[in-house]
XYZ file of C-alpha atoms in Angstrom:
712
model
C -0.079 0.049 -0.154
C 1.386 3.482 -0.889
C 2.469 5.714 1.890
C 1.325 9.135 2.444
C 4.552 10.555 1.239
C 4.339 8.690 -2.144
C 0.717 9.709 -2.699
C 1.507 13.432 -2.121
C 4.401 13.143 -4.366
C 2.225 11.797 -7.172
C -0.481 14.613 -6.527
C 2.311 17.249 -6.691
C 3.663 15.948 -9.784
C -0.072 16.174 -11.358
C -0.299 19.655 -9.986
C 2.900 20.599 -11.733
C 1.719 19.341 -15.175
C 0.718 21.963 -17.715
C -2.949 22.930 -17.239
C -5.409 21.539 -19.893
C -7.431 23.860 -22.239
C -11.044 23.358 -23.724
C -11.274 22.377 -27.399
C -10.570 25.217 -29.650
C -14.100 25.848 -30.758
C -15.053 26.219 -26.991
C -12.368 28.772 -26.660
C -13.760 30.865 -29.361
C -17.300 30.342 -27.913
C -16.305 31.755 -24.452
C -14.564 34.697 -26.033
C -17.422 35.612 -28.290
C -19.868 34.972 -25.115
C -17.801 37.406 -23.245
C -18.021 40.114 -25.988
C -14.314 40.260 -26.187
C -12.427 40.575 -29.755
C -9.357 38.479 -30.565
C -7.484 41.769 -30.916
C -8.384 42.790 -27.402
C -7.588 39.268 -25.850
C -4.118 39.279 -27.780
C -3.445 42.759 -26.056
C -4.410 41.388 -22.686
C -2.215 38.250 -23.206
C 0.591 40.364 -24.716
C 0.779 38.325 -27.838
C -0.411 38.683 -31.561
C -3.893 38.500 -32.914
C -2.642 35.869 -35.126
C -1.432 33.758 -32.061
C -4.981 34.133 -30.558
C -6.655 32.938 -34.012
C -4.197 29.846 -33.986
C -5.133 28.994 -30.249
C -9.017 29.208 -31.478
C -8.550 26.867 -34.389
C -6.227 24.378 -33.026
C -3.235 25.316 -35.027
C -1.135 26.077 -31.945
C -1.304 26.215 -27.995
C -0.037 28.884 -25.733
C 3.101 28.123 -23.672
C 3.943 29.335 -20.176
C 3.284 31.723 -18.614
C 0.359 32.531 -21.080
C -1.039 28.979 -20.811
C -2.003 29.170 -17.106
C -3.157 32.821 -17.626
C -5.353 31.724 -20.568
C -6.701 28.689 -18.535
C -7.647 31.025 -15.762
C -9.489 33.246 -18.027
C -11.202 30.548 -19.796
C -12.343 29.154 -16.539
C -13.626 32.421 -15.557
C -15.708 32.866 -18.608
C -17.055 29.249 -18.522
C -18.379 29.973 -14.944
C -20.277 32.944 -16.574
C -21.195 31.608 -19.854
C -22.034 27.916 -19.375
C -23.288 25.960 -22.413
C -27.063 26.196 -22.550
C -28.544 23.538 -20.440
C -25.261 22.414 -18.956
C -24.178 23.664 -15.448
C -21.035 25.508 -14.984
C -17.975 23.265 -14.389
C -14.407 23.239 -14.693
C -13.451 22.757 -18.390
C -12.452 19.436 -19.594
C -9.259 18.254 -21.204
C -9.204 19.114 -24.979
C -10.258 16.032 -27.042
C -7.974 15.050 -29.897
C -8.414 17.126 -32.919
C -7.083 14.587 -35.271
C -10.442 13.508 -36.900
C -11.473 17.160 -37.523
C -7.988 17.788 -39.161
C -8.378 14.506 -41.216
C -11.666 15.942 -42.480
C -10.146 19.301 -43.560
C -7.321 17.358 -45.235
C -9.990 15.969 -47.621
C -10.281 19.356 -49.016
C -6.991 20.885 -48.644
C -4.341 18.129 -48.968
C -2.713 18.759 -52.303
C -1.977 16.019 -54.844
C 1.112 14.849 -55.836
C 2.636 16.494 -58.761
C 1.698 14.700 -62.070
C -1.488 12.623 -60.353
C -5.059 12.998 -61.422
C -7.274 13.829 -58.270
C -10.324 11.697 -58.178
C -13.612 13.500 -58.173
C -14.707 13.640 -54.484
C -16.648 16.208 -52.387
C -13.891 18.686 -52.873
C -14.907 18.885 -56.405
C -18.304 20.841 -55.260
C -16.418 23.376 -53.405
C -16.955 26.912 -55.465
C -13.789 27.725 -57.373
C -13.842 31.216 -55.649
C -13.468 29.517 -52.356
C -10.170 27.514 -53.209
C -7.854 30.285 -52.261
C -4.820 29.061 -50.438
C -4.481 29.346 -46.739
C -6.788 32.167 -45.845
C -9.683 30.600 -43.893
C -10.787 27.540 -42.004
C -13.342 25.246 -43.443
C -16.557 24.116 -41.606
C -17.602 20.998 -43.550
C -20.347 18.234 -43.657
C -19.491 14.912 -44.070
C -18.655 14.159 -47.745
C -20.767 10.849 -47.640
C -23.909 12.585 -46.497
C -23.993 15.995 -48.299
C -23.045 17.588 -51.701
C -23.603 21.145 -50.169
C -20.496 23.499 -50.616
C -18.377 24.001 -47.537
C -19.435 27.163 -45.767
C -16.701 29.874 -45.335
C -15.683 31.161 -41.850
C -13.175 33.973 -41.654
C -10.363 32.381 -39.309
C -6.738 31.604 -39.556
C -5.399 29.029 -41.929
C -5.576 25.314 -40.984
C -2.173 23.796 -40.212
C -0.701 21.542 -42.808
C -0.020 18.140 -41.129
C 3.000 17.987 -43.191
C 4.644 21.097 -41.402
C 3.370 21.088 -37.793
C 6.050 23.579 -36.543
C 5.601 26.218 -39.254
C 7.755 27.628 -42.008
C 11.032 28.430 -40.344
C 13.110 28.493 -37.260
C 15.846 30.805 -35.823
C 18.653 28.717 -34.285
C 20.774 29.882 -31.369
C 24.112 28.906 -30.228
C 22.472 26.626 -27.481
C 20.926 24.278 -29.942
C 17.273 25.725 -29.536
C 15.387 26.508 -32.760
C 12.756 29.108 -32.146
C 9.621 28.772 -34.348
C 6.205 30.472 -34.771
C 3.819 30.800 -31.862
C 6.429 30.204 -29.263
C 7.613 26.896 -30.505
C 11.150 25.921 -29.317
C 12.644 22.641 -30.733
C 15.731 21.098 -29.711
C 18.384 20.908 -32.650
C 21.229 18.542 -32.164
C 23.135 19.420 -35.204
C 26.791 20.445 -35.024
C 27.469 20.789 -38.838
C 25.656 22.395 -41.618
C 25.007 18.945 -43.436
C 23.631 17.678 -40.028
C 21.442 20.647 -39.825
C 20.083 20.182 -43.331
C 19.418 16.643 -42.555
C 17.466 17.610 -39.293
C 15.531 20.341 -40.971
C 14.261 17.903 -43.740
C 13.722 14.821 -41.648
C 12.822 15.854 -38.115
C 11.997 19.485 -37.767
C 8.537 19.425 -39.236
C 9.387 22.946 -40.852
C 7.944 24.010 -44.257
C 4.943 25.742 -45.779
C 2.453 24.561 -48.288
C 2.154 25.996 -51.768
C 0.394 29.201 -52.388
C -1.183 27.785 -55.581
C -2.549 24.462 -56.598
C -0.048 24.331 -59.434
C 2.917 25.588 -57.335
C 5.534 24.161 -55.051
C 5.684 24.078 -51.183
C 7.989 26.638 -49.726
C 11.411 25.133 -48.448
C 11.953 25.521 -44.881
C 14.024 28.445 -43.765
C 16.620 28.125 -40.959
C 17.955 31.634 -39.595
C 21.428 31.501 -38.013
C 22.289 33.792 -35.183
C 25.846 34.853 -34.810
C 26.448 32.258 -32.239
C 24.889 29.674 -34.103
C 26.857 30.483 -37.318
C 30.229 30.106 -35.198
C 29.074 26.933 -33.689
C 28.583 25.420 -36.954
C 31.880 26.523 -38.399
C 30.932 29.644 -40.204
C 32.738 32.925 -39.735
C 30.835 35.401 -37.584
C 31.501 38.026 -40.198
C 32.545 37.774 -44.034
C 35.521 39.276 -45.561
C 34.747 42.431 -47.773
C 31.753 42.934 -45.706
C 30.942 46.332 -47.447
C 30.499 44.269 -50.790
C 27.298 42.578 -49.635
C 26.045 41.775 -52.962
C 28.819 39.385 -53.688
C 29.447 37.979 -50.328
C 29.960 34.555 -50.071
C 32.297 31.750 -48.714
C 35.216 30.719 -50.853
C 35.019 27.473 -52.586
C 37.784 25.990 -50.294
C 36.024 26.946 -46.971
C 35.594 23.713 -44.837
C 31.947 24.280 -44.567
C 31.463 24.279 -48.319
C 33.754 21.179 -48.417
C 31.386 19.532 -45.861
C 28.454 20.369 -47.993
C 29.861 18.838 -51.015
C 31.269 15.620 -49.179
C 27.779 14.984 -47.892
C 26.639 15.161 -51.463
C 24.583 18.355 -51.061
C 24.835 21.166 -53.468
C 24.877 24.890 -53.227
C 23.093 27.271 -55.887
C 25.204 29.439 -58.153
C 25.055 32.303 -55.567
C 27.133 30.025 -53.321
C 27.112 30.319 -49.363
C 26.221 33.822 -48.699
C 23.841 35.831 -46.409
C 21.203 33.911 -48.176
C 22.050 30.321 -49.032
C 20.218 27.349 -50.429
C 21.433 23.771 -49.998
C 19.627 21.192 -51.897
C 19.648 17.705 -53.839
C 17.671 16.648 -56.805
C 14.021 15.930 -56.010
C 13.343 12.397 -55.259
C 9.874 10.829 -56.017
C 8.710 14.269 -56.401
C 9.661 15.603 -52.999
C 11.881 18.459 -52.920
C 15.080 18.387 -50.831
C 16.038 21.861 -50.080
C 16.848 24.089 -47.142
C 17.415 27.861 -47.222
C 19.414 29.581 -44.659
C 19.718 33.143 -43.784
C 22.947 34.351 -41.611
C 22.032 37.263 -39.428
C 25.460 38.339 -38.711
C 26.220 38.485 -42.477
C 23.361 41.022 -42.997
C 20.845 38.773 -44.264
C 17.921 40.950 -42.963
C 18.723 44.436 -44.263
C 17.970 47.139 -41.804
C 16.047 49.239 -44.461
C 13.716 46.428 -45.029
C 13.705 44.712 -41.511
C 14.245 47.691 -39.098
C 15.619 46.467 -35.803
C 14.969 42.781 -36.494
C 18.605 41.616 -36.510
C 18.915 42.884 -33.055
C 15.917 41.192 -31.637
C 15.970 37.962 -29.489
C 15.657 34.774 -31.641
C 11.967 34.068 -30.355
C 11.048 37.614 -31.601
C 12.931 37.369 -34.892
C 11.144 34.086 -35.389
C 7.584 36.022 -34.860
C 8.598 38.720 -37.251
C 9.654 36.461 -40.002
C 6.674 33.928 -39.298
C 4.128 36.504 -39.661
C 5.705 37.724 -42.794
C 6.010 33.921 -44.138
C 2.342 33.400 -43.161
C 0.955 36.681 -45.028
C 3.395 36.979 -47.685
C 5.998 34.131 -48.287
C 8.671 32.362 -46.579
C 11.515 34.798 -47.203
C 13.823 33.584 -49.836
C 16.349 36.446 -49.893
C 15.900 40.141 -49.824
C 12.512 41.615 -49.816
C 12.947 42.482 -53.415
C 13.645 38.715 -54.226
C 10.693 37.669 -52.114
C 8.554 40.244 -53.822
C 9.650 38.562 -57.227
C 9.196 35.019 -55.979
C 5.680 35.760 -54.848
C 4.863 36.474 -58.174
C 5.835 33.096 -59.459
C 4.297 31.331 -56.397
C 0.938 32.810 -57.114
C 1.211 32.388 -60.947
C 3.128 29.168 -61.389
C 4.717 28.721 -64.919
C 3.459 25.108 -65.342
C 0.493 22.839 -64.447
C 0.021 19.100 -64.881
C -1.898 18.375 -68.315
C -2.939 15.243 -69.911
C -1.201 14.197 -73.237
C -3.950 13.179 -75.531
C -2.002 10.905 -77.509
C -0.657 8.620 -74.377
C -3.059 9.722 -71.624
C 0.003 10.519 -69.402
C 0.159 13.458 -67.245
C 2.772 15.936 -68.372
C 4.028 19.495 -67.526
C 2.337 22.053 -69.444
C 1.968 25.844 -69.661
C -0.221 27.344 -66.905
C -2.591 30.059 -68.679
C -2.070 33.430 -67.293
C 1.423 32.911 -66.197
C 4.737 33.912 -68.027
C 5.722 30.193 -68.779
C 9.322 28.923 -68.144
C 11.238 30.708 -70.862
C 12.530 34.201 -70.749
C 11.235 36.833 -73.147
C 13.152 39.606 -74.752
C 11.780 42.930 -74.659
C 11.162 45.367 -77.534
C 14.394 47.629 -77.834
C 12.649 50.678 -76.312
C 11.658 48.755 -73.270
C 15.060 47.335 -72.684
C 18.225 49.115 -71.110
C 21.059 50.581 -72.895
C 23.382 47.713 -72.305
C 20.677 44.809 -73.356
C 21.882 42.524 -76.050
C 18.659 43.442 -77.798
C 19.923 47.194 -77.972
C 23.499 46.515 -78.520
C 23.108 43.936 -81.069
C 20.488 45.818 -83.105
C 22.134 49.090 -83.045
C 19.159 50.692 -81.801
C 19.109 54.408 -81.537
C 15.297 55.123 -81.253
C 15.194 56.031 -77.602
C 13.773 54.282 -74.583
C 10.771 54.383 -72.195
C 11.101 56.751 -69.286
C 8.429 55.827 -67.071
C 9.704 56.512 -63.807
C 8.290 57.977 -60.512
C 7.904 61.550 -59.961
C 10.896 63.795 -58.805
C 9.238 67.296 -59.340
C 9.719 70.510 -57.463
C 7.614 73.532 -58.518
C 9.318 76.780 -59.875
C 9.592 79.153 -56.975
C 8.553 81.956 -59.389
C 5.085 80.430 -59.614
C 4.485 80.480 -55.928
C 1.704 83.058 -55.043
C 1.988 85.625 -52.085
C -1.032 83.951 -50.646
C 0.738 80.417 -50.467
C 3.955 82.211 -49.109
C 2.221 83.457 -46.132
C 0.720 80.083 -45.220
C 2.522 78.795 -42.028
C 3.194 75.115 -42.828
C 4.255 72.699 -45.567
C 2.521 69.381 -45.056
C 3.524 66.204 -46.661
C 1.098 63.414 -47.539
C 2.260 59.863 -48.409
C 0.241 57.528 -50.564
C 0.243 54.030 -49.077
C 2.062 51.493 -51.167
C 1.204 53.408 -54.536
C 2.935 50.864 -56.788
C 0.769 48.200 -55.035
C -2.536 50.336 -55.664
C -1.355 50.814 -59.412
C -0.982 46.897 -59.711
C -4.636 46.401 -59.106
C -6.292 45.285 -62.223
C -3.322 46.160 -64.206
C -3.590 44.308 -67.750
C -0.077 43.494 -68.738
C 1.275 41.562 -71.827
C 1.855 37.972 -71.571
C 3.582 37.396 -75.026
C 6.240 38.616 -77.080
C 6.062 42.179 -78.490
C 5.039 42.897 -82.130
C 6.247 45.780 -84.090
C 3.526 48.304 -85.534
C 3.988 51.329 -87.819
C 1.192 54.326 -87.524
C -1.177 52.224 -85.353
C -4.232 53.603 -84.020
C -4.239 53.943 -80.198
C -6.291 51.404 -78.436
C -6.034 52.045 -74.476
C -6.821 48.454 -73.729
C -3.664 47.024 -75.464
C -0.271 46.903 -73.304
C 2.860 47.903 -74.913
C 4.993 50.785 -75.757
C 4.185 53.741 -78.207
C 5.938 56.421 -79.668
C 4.007 59.364 -79.879
C 4.456 63.270 -79.705
C 2.729 64.776 -76.683
C 4.794 68.076 -76.591
C 1.618 70.010 -78.003
C -0.285 69.372 -74.714
C -0.249 72.382 -72.580
C -1.131 72.059 -68.831
C -1.142 74.356 -65.854
C 2.687 74.974 -65.042
C 1.833 74.833 -61.280
C 1.473 70.952 -61.768
C 3.957 68.497 -63.030
C 3.509 67.237 -66.420
C 2.176 63.744 -66.338
C 4.134 62.641 -69.136
C 7.597 62.972 -67.658
C 9.177 61.962 -64.224
C 10.722 65.450 -63.815
C 7.115 66.998 -64.369
C 8.668 69.017 -67.569
C 6.725 69.361 -70.588
C 7.732 66.868 -73.458
C 9.767 68.497 -76.203
C 9.154 65.966 -78.988
C 8.301 62.325 -79.757
C 8.745 59.854 -77.029
C 8.092 56.449 -75.951
C 5.293 55.964 -73.446
C 3.562 53.133 -71.736
C -0.039 52.449 -72.709
C -1.420 54.263 -69.437
C 0.457 57.591 -70.100
C -0.877 57.661 -73.596
C -4.325 56.918 -72.382
C -4.200 59.516 -69.928
C -3.425 62.179 -72.511
C -6.536 60.883 -74.296
C -8.507 61.352 -71.033
C -7.373 64.882 -70.677
C -9.093 65.478 -74.029
C -6.130 65.477 -76.497
C -5.749 63.489 -79.676
C -2.896 61.088 -79.823
C -1.411 59.695 -83.239
C 1.234 57.066 -82.315
C 4.025 56.875 -84.976
C 5.305 53.567 -84.001
C 4.482 50.806 -81.292
C 5.488 47.400 -79.837
C 2.432 46.043 -78.678
C 1.497 42.402 -77.097
C -1.502 40.400 -78.435
C -2.011 38.271 -75.337
C -2.512 40.064 -72.162
C -3.929 39.513 -68.580
C -4.071 40.843 -64.948
C -0.895 38.860 -64.076
C -0.362 40.790 -61.078
C -3.761 40.611 -59.547
C -3.050 37.759 -57.061
C 0.181 39.354 -55.999
C -1.710 42.648 -55.308
C -4.428 40.877 -53.402
C -2.189 38.997 -51.238
C 0.024 41.808 -50.391
C -2.787 44.263 -49.815
C -4.255 41.923 -47.316
C -1.083 41.456 -45.613
C -0.658 45.174 -45.525
C -4.104 45.943 -44.061
C -3.949 43.197 -41.567
C -0.604 44.148 -40.197
C -1.632 47.760 -39.923
C -4.756 46.602 -37.875
C -2.503 44.700 -35.548
C -0.896 47.904 -34.888
C -4.206 49.610 -33.998
C -4.752 51.306 -37.382
C -8.131 49.741 -38.725
C -10.514 50.733 -41.466
C -13.380 51.738 -39.015
C -11.479 54.838 -37.907
C -12.606 58.252 -38.774
C -9.811 60.458 -40.183
C -8.768 62.167 -37.143
C -8.545 58.764 -35.248
C -6.605 57.409 -38.296
C -3.924 60.257 -37.862
C -3.675 59.796 -34.313
C -3.320 55.974 -34.639
C -0.748 56.378 -37.439
C 1.185 58.641 -34.990
C 1.811 56.142 -32.549
C 1.589 52.667 -34.551
C 5.213 51.910 -34.550
C 5.641 52.001 -30.832
C 2.486 49.836 -30.361
C 4.377 46.857 -31.442
C 8.011 47.204 -32.930
C 7.893 43.439 -34.099
C 4.625 44.042 -36.149
C 5.947 47.482 -37.300
C 9.025 45.634 -38.838
C 6.664 43.203 -40.487
C 4.871 46.396 -42.171
C 7.987 47.761 -43.179
C 9.140 44.570 -44.964
C 5.948 44.222 -46.660
C 6.242 47.805 -48.025
C 9.864 47.011 -49.096
C 8.465 43.795 -50.827
C 6.268 45.738 -53.004
C 8.870 48.309 -54.214
C 11.555 45.839 -54.443
C 9.330 43.237 -56.442
C 8.605 45.909 -58.967
C 12.242 47.023 -59.077
C 13.449 43.309 -59.703
C 11.198 43.145 -62.923
C 13.959 45.400 -64.358
C 17.304 44.156 -62.469
C 20.334 45.726 -64.043
C 23.786 43.933 -64.311
C 26.092 43.828 -61.634
C 29.735 43.782 -60.897
C 32.749 45.508 -62.470
C 33.410 42.665 -64.827
C 30.117 42.995 -66.986
C 30.537 44.227 -70.484
C 27.965 46.148 -72.382
C 25.864 43.704 -74.736
C 26.510 40.800 -72.718
C 23.815 38.808 -70.960
C 23.449 38.942 -67.362
C 21.839 36.343 -64.971
C 18.507 38.155 -64.440
C 17.732 37.854 -68.119
C 17.223 34.257 -67.755
C 14.177 34.849 -65.603
C 10.796 34.838 -67.222
C 10.058 37.630 -64.524
C 12.508 39.981 -66.168
C 9.990 42.170 -67.712
C 10.821 46.050 -67.794
C 7.605 46.443 -69.567
C 5.618 45.313 -66.586
C 7.632 47.601 -64.268
C 7.168 50.473 -66.751
C 3.249 49.820 -66.709
C 3.211 49.867 -62.955
C 5.043 53.171 -62.520
C 3.240 54.827 -65.403
C -0.168 54.093 -63.799
C 1.143 55.191 -60.471
C 2.365 58.346 -61.732
C -0.842 58.884 -63.730
C -2.815 58.128 -60.595
C -0.860 60.857 -58.631
C -1.472 63.517 -61.315
C -5.293 62.824 -61.382
C -5.353 63.475 -57.765
C -3.199 66.512 -58.074
C -5.663 67.869 -60.656
C -8.752 67.032 -58.862
C -7.166 68.853 -55.823
C -6.569 71.958 -57.676
C -10.007 71.796 -59.274
C -11.934 71.173 -55.898
C -9.596 73.413 -53.588
C -7.597 75.787 -55.704
C -4.507 74.375 -54.105
C -1.469 73.196 -55.715
C 1.478 71.248 -54.471
C 4.900 72.403 -53.797
C 6.825 69.263 -54.602
C 6.217 65.366 -55.410
C 8.710 62.674 -54.823
C 7.380 59.225 -56.175
C 4.485 58.711 -53.604
C 4.889 61.814 -51.487
C 3.401 65.135 -52.216
C 3.975 68.280 -50.247
C 1.172 71.086 -49.910
C 1.177 74.542 -48.298
C -1.203 74.408 -45.440
C -2.953 76.888 -43.131
C -2.469 74.311 -40.281
C -0.302 71.400 -39.213
C -2.715 68.695 -40.276
C -4.087 67.220 -43.522
C -7.462 67.928 -42.335
C -6.640 71.680 -42.536
C -6.610 71.456 -46.417
C -8.079 68.183 -47.756
C -11.335 68.557 -49.312
C -14.616 67.246 -47.415
C -18.315 67.545 -48.345
C -20.739 69.260 -46.157
C -21.646 65.859 -44.632
C -18.138 65.395 -43.275
C -17.086 62.799 -45.851
C -14.104 63.147 -47.939
C -14.611 64.364 -51.384
C -14.019 61.747 -54.099
C -11.301 62.176 -56.569
C -8.781 63.909 -54.260
C -6.346 62.802 -51.702
C -8.204 60.687 -48.913
C -6.759 59.475 -45.531
C -7.078 55.861 -44.803
C -5.131 52.354 -44.169
C -5.606 50.947 -47.391
C -3.185 50.969 -50.441
C -3.793 54.171 -52.554
C -5.050 56.125 -49.548
C -2.890 58.756 -47.749
C -1.207 59.326 -44.511
C 0.832 62.022 -42.999
C 4.495 61.971 -43.960
C 5.676 65.224 -41.999
C 5.240 68.766 -41.278
C 7.588 71.736 -41.773
C 7.415 75.427 -41.901
C 6.639 77.043 -45.307
C 9.734 79.062 -45.025
C 11.711 75.877 -44.624
C 10.193 74.384 -47.699
C 10.692 77.562 -49.870
C 14.425 77.727 -48.734
C 14.788 74.152 -50.236
C 13.122 75.030 -53.337
C 15.351 77.976 -53.997
C 18.271 75.747 -53.440
C 16.963 73.274 -56.166
C 16.285 70.597 -53.446
C 13.045 68.579 -53.328
C 11.116 69.271 -49.847
C 9.165 65.914 -50.326
C 12.530 64.073 -49.675
C 13.068 65.814 -46.460
C 9.550 66.725 -45.110
C 9.557 63.658 -42.655
C 12.839 64.519 -40.779
C 13.436 68.102 -42.005
C 17.230 67.156 -42.490
C 18.227 68.727 -45.942
C 22.053 68.118 -45.711
C 21.808 64.997 -47.766
C 22.688 65.209 -51.484
C 19.664 65.285 -53.872
C 20.874 62.248 -55.655
C 21.074 60.009 -52.731
């Protein structure tokens, strides 16, 4: 018979066990019954809204000390809000969720490449609802109902193949920090061992974003201590030349990788490295690495992240991976990769002759082969230009860098006390919405009739168009009036027509096949941007005054989420910029092909289309503002515009109707792409002084420091 001491020891052991939580659905019911939002609960628990969503759909569980606090809260709610007809009692242990997840897998588990999916209940799900990883399914049994699954806004269902999320941050003690507070023990002592552990034991990775795409490779982020422990240098030689950083081929770690029969990509082992073997049985064998002490996370795109603790770094990168894509390099690289992930170049098609499933072109994508641009769309060093001897000029579709002539300032404007800067939220992203671009190679035409629905490049003379000199010309980046025929993208020429002028193209390079290639890219990044701002307290339901107040403090609300927001914005600009990546390195010679040209996504014409539409959108707002308010800008720099103002707030000069609602057509405040926020406030005297020096106030309005060279 057990002694009292033994019994007490066993009881103490039970007391020390982690407290059990109710089933995920009951957690959500209790919170809703209490009238508490997920965001408010997240704030109380000092965690993210996404974590609360994960707790309530069974994707993850809180860790101590949040676990005990969450259990206490749920116990309290259970006492106040019992299930109807059931007396309040301590909450039971959560039942296994495997059957429910298995039911979900019927709808969400991807088929192996090259296999035909049998027709099941999944075929009855409306096509519009098959978007990847944005909601949780509430389904009826496939055997008893053919009704479509119902849509419930919630966090994505965890993929059983990747139970620990998309990535982990490894410290020098062998702890790998994942998303939602997960900490894994990593016994690896070398890079090859770490690759094996990641692929076979870690449970890391992320499902594909499109049914015809590929799963995201797991990402391992190495802290400085982890890098040194694995035999890597803490810093790399020639650190200032970040683009070309990599370990030499004779470095011991590179030799270890080769000896273990793994391969490195052509960029070698640098700040971002990819180690792989050829796929076996359709399964990729690839791990990505990011070395923090080698500046893998650029401070401009990931402010403050490299200096965070490993768990916080995992949180930042994990949110980005969930909302955007698992990072695969710089934010620019990730932005470009996201385009391909959402528009895969190939899909499985059945060969009519043999009946076999083979790889075929995915409609709406660029395919797998690179496409040469038309000469005016290329750059001066491009082989298309050099080999043809092209001298006909190039597209100059760039963002605004314009300052109004000081002599055109009125006395009334000069007596206003303030200069207020407005910044358009992710203006390039807003321009990408419903943007029709070319999907086929360009064809050459002489004296074509202009069609605003055809994407391409047009040689046309717009110099006869005379507009108000207090506004920048919509046709040139510096805002000056065109002096003769020049190449323009379709949107620019269409805007000339919109302004009431006839256009007569002399020549054109047009694309017969077209489509809204960037739409899914726009939609995913817009959702990521809006959701991240909401996590920082900037929501769509705020009025303009509340919005300005929320934006003033949003970065302090949660530095980690503020870093995610910065990375999302950098992904937009960088992704658009990568569409026309120039050659790098001192050894490059004009006329040679460079690596970026081998990508189907090297598309300078699409970059030009995005920028052209963004610049036209800006000019349209400037014109409407002048018409509605009689106010003209002092300067424009890309997506930032500076106005003279009687007060320190945009509310002092933006147009509002008598009802208090913003007037359509002008600048409007708000948290979505294309709407505006306050960029900065300075004195009018400050702005005029810069303008007299030939400097752009829009460049410095945020900080007021004008000592930088204008070209920087």
